Short mmCIF file of C-alpha atoms in Angstrom, two decimals:
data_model
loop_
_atom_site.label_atom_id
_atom_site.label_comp_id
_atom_site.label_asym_id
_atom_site.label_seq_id
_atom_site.Cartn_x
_atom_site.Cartn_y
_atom_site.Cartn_z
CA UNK A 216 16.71 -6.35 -16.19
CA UNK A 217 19.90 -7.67 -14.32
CA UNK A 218 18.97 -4.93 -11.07
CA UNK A 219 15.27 -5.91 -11.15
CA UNK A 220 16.49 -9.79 -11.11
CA UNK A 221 18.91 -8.96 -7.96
CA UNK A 222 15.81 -7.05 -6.88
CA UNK A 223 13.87 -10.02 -6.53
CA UNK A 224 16.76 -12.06 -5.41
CA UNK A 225 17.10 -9.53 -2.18
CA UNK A 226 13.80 -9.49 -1.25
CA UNK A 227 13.78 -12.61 1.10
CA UNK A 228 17.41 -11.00 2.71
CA UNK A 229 14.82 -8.22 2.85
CA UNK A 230 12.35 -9.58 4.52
CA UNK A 231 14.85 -11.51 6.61
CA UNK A 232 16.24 -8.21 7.91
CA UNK A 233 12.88 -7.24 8.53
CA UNK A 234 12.20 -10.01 10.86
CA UNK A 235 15.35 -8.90 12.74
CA UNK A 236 15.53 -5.71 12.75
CA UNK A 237 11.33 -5.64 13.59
CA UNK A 238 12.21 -8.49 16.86
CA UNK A 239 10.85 -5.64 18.79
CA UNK A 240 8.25 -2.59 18.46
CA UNK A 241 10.17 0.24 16.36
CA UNK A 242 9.17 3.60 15.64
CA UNK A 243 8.67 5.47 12.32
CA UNK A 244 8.30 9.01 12.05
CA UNK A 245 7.63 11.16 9.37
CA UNK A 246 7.21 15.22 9.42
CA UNK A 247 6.52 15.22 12.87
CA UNK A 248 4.03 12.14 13.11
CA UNK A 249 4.85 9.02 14.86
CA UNK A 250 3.71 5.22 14.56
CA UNK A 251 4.88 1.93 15.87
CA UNK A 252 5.43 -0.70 14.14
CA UNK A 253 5.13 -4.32 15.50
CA UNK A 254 6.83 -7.21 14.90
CA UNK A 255 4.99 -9.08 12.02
CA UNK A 256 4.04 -5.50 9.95
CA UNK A 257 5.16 -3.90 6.93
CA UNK A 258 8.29 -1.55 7.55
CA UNK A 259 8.08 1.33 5.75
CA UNK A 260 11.49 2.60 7.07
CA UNK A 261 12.91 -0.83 4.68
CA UNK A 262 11.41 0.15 1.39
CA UNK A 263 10.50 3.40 -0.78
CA UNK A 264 7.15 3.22 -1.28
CA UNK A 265 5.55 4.32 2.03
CA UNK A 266 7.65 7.79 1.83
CA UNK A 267 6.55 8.35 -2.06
CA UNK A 268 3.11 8.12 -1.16
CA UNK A 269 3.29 10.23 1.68
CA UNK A 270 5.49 13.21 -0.48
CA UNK A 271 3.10 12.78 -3.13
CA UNK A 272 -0.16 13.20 -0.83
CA UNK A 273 1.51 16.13 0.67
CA UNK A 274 0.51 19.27 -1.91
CA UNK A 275 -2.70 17.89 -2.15
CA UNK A 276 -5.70 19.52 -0.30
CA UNK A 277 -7.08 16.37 1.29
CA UNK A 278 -8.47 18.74 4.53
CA UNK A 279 -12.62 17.65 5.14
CA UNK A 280 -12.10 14.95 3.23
CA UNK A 281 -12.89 11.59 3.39
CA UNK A 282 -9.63 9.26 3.07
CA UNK A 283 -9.23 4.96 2.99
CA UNK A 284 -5.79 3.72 3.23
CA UNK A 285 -7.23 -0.02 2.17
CA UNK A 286 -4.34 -2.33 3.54
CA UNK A 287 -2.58 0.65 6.58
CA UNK A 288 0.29 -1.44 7.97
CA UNK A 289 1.90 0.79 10.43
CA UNK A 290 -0.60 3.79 9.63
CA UNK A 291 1.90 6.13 9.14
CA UNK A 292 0.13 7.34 5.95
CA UNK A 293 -3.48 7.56 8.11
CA UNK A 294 -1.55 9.51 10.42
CA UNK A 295 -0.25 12.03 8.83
CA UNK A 296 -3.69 12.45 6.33
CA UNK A 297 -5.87 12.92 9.65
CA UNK A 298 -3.17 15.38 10.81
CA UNK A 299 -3.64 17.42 7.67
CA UNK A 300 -7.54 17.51 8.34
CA UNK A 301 -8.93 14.67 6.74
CA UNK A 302 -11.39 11.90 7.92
CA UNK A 303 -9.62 8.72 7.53
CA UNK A 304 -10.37 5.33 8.09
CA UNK A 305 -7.73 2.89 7.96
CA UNK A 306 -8.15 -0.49 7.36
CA UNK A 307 -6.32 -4.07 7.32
CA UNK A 308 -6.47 -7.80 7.56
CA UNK A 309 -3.48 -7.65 10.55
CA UNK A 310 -4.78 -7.53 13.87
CA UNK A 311 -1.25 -6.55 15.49
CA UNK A 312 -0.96 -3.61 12.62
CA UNK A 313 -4.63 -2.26 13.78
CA UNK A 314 -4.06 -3.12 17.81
CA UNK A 315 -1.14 -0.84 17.75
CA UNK A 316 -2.62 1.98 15.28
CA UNK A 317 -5.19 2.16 18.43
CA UNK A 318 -2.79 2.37 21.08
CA UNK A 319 -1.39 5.23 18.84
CA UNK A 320 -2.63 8.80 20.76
CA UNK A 321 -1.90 10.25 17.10
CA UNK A 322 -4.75 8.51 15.69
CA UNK A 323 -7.36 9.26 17.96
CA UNK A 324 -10.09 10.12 15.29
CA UNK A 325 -9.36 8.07 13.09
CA UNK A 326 -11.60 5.11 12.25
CA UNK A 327 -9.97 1.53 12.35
CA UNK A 328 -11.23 -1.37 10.89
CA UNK A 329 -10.52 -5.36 10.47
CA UNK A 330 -11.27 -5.59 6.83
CA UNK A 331 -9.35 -7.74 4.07
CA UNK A 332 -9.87 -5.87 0.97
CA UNK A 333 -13.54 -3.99 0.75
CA UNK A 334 -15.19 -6.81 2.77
CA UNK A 335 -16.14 -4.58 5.61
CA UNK A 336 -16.27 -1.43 3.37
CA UNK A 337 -19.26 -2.54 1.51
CA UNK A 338 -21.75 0.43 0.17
CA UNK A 339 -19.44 3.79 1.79
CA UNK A 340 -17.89 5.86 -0.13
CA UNK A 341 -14.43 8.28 -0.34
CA UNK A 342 -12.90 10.74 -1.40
CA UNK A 343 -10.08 9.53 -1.63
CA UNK A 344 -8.77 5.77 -1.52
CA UNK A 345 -4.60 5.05 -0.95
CA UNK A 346 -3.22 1.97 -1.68
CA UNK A 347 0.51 0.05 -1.07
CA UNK A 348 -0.56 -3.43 -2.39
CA UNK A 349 1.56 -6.44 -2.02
CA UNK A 350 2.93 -6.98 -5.54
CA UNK A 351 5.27 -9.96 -5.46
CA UNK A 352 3.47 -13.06 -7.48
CA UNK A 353 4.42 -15.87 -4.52
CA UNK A 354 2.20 -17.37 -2.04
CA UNK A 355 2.04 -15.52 1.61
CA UNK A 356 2.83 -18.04 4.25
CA UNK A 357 1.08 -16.40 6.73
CA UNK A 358 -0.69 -12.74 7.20
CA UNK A 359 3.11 -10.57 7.84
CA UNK A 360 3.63 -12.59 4.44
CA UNK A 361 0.43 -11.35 2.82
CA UNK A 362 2.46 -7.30 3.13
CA UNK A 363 4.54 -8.67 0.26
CA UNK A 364 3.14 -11.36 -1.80
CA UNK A 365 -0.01 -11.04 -3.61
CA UNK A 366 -0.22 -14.89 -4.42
CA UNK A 367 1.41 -16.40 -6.73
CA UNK A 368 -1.98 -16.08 -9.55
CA UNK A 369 -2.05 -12.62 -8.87
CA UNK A 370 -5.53 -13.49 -6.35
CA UNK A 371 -4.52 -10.20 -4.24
CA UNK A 372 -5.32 -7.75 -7.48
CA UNK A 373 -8.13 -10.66 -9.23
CA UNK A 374 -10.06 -9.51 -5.61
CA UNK A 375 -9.22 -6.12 -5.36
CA UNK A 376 -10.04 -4.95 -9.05
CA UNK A 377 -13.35 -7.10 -8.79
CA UNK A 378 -14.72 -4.58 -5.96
CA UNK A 379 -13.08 -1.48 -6.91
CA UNK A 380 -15.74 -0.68 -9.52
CA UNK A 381 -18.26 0.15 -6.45
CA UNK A 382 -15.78 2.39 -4.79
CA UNK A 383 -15.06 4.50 -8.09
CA UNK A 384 -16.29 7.76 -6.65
CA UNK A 385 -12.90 8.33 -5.45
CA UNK A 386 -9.79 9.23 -6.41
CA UNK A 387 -7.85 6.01 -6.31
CA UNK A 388 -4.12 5.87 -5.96
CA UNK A 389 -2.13 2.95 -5.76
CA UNK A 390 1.80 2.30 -5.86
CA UNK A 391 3.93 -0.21 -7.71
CA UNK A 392 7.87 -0.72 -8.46
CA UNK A 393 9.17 -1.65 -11.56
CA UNK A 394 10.15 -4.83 -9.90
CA UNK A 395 6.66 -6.17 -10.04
CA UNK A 396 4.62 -7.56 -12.60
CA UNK A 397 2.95 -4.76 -14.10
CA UNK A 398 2.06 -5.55 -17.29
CA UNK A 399 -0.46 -8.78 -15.55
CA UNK A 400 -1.21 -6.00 -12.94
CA UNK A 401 -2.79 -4.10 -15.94
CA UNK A 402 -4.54 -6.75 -17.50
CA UNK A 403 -6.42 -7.72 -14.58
CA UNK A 404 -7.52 -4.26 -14.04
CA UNK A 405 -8.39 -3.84 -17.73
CA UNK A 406 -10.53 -7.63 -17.43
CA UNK A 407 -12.10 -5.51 -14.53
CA UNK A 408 -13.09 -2.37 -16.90
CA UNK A 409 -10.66 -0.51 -15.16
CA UNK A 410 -7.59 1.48 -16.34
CA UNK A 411 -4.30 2.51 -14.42
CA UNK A 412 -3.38 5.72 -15.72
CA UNK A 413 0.32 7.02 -14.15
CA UNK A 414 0.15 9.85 -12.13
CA UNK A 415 3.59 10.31 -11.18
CA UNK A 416 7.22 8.56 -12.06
CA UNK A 417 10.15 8.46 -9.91
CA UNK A 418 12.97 7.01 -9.29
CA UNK A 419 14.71 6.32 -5.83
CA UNK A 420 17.83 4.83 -4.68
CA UNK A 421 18.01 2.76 -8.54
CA UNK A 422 14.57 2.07 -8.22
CA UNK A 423 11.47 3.68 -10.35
CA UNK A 424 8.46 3.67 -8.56
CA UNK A 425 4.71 4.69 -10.36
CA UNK A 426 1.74 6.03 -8.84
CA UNK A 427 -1.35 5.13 -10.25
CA UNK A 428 -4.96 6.60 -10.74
CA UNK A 429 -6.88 3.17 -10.52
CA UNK A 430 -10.57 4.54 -12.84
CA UNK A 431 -13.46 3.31 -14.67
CA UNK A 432 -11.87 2.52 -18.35
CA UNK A 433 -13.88 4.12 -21.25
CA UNK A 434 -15.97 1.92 -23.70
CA UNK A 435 -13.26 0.34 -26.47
CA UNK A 436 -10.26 1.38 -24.93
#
């Protein structure tokens, strides 16, 4: 309790040292595979989660299939999936994020839209969906913001859990620290008739991160 309540406390000198450190275009790499990352973007080289999802991805056989990372940021996860084989589209409410992701030779096949949430997703379907949601319960101040808050009534998950039940056909996986709010994360997937079953436990640097299954929840449970 006293680590997750420093946690929180850090996460505006966080986000400060973001801005700073992210004045200027930075690269990320990972195995190989290279992104940019503009000023105003999430930083996966900052947190955990990026790198979890990426080492968790890796044994799977995601080759010919199709593959959403719903909220990309830098794209480093898109990357590295359409490296492997699969068809990805990568999608985001940040127009710098997706401007640079096209600018990116690495992702030259790789489908980029504008989109917040499932907007501009409507009826397609995929394999598999990837998620990094913003998690904190505060109210973005502007779209860099929206990478990290989720609004302060939880309205990021109230939307997303709403139009996940059309997009059930794939395997959803989605990411969240013990320093969020999980328990109200659950309930408003549960309101939704969904269930988040963990797929995976681990714990980094102090930190213990879960990855989810997001899935249709059975009758009575």
């Amino acid at each position: 309790m006293i680590r997750q309540l420093l946690k929180r406390m850090a996460t505006p000198l966080l986000q400060r040292a973001q801005r700073f450190y992210l004045r200027k275009p930075r690269k990320y790499s990972y195995k190989g595979q290279s992104v940019t990352v503009m000023p105003g973007v999430f930083p996966p080289f900052l947190t955990l989660s990026t790198k979890i999802l990426l080492e968790y991805l890796e044994p799977i056989d995601i080759a010919g299939k199709s593959l959403l990372e719903l909220g990309c940021g830098s794209g480093i996860i898109s990357v590295c999936s359409s490296a492997r084989g699969a068809k990805v589209t990568a999608s985001d409410i940040n127009v710098i994020a997706l401007k640079a992701l096209r600018e990116n030779p690495s992702a030259t096949g790789i489908e980029i839209v504008e989109s917040d949430l499932f907007n501009a997703l409507r009826g397609r379907n995929f394999d598999y969906i990837v998620i990094n949601p913003p998690y904190y319960a505060k109210e973005a101040e502007d779209v860099a913001g929206k990478a990290w808050f989720c609004g302060s009534g939880f309205e990021y998950f109230r939307k997303l859990f709403a139009q996940l039940p059309d997009f059930l056909s794939a395997e959803v996986l989605m990411i969240l620290s013990e320093d969020c709010d999980i328990e109200t994360i659950s309930r408003i997937a549960t309101a939704n008739s969904l269930k988040m079953e963990v797929m995976k436990e681990l714990r980094k640097a102090g930190e213990r991160n879960f990855i989810f299954r997001v899935c249709a929840s059975s009758p009575g449970s």
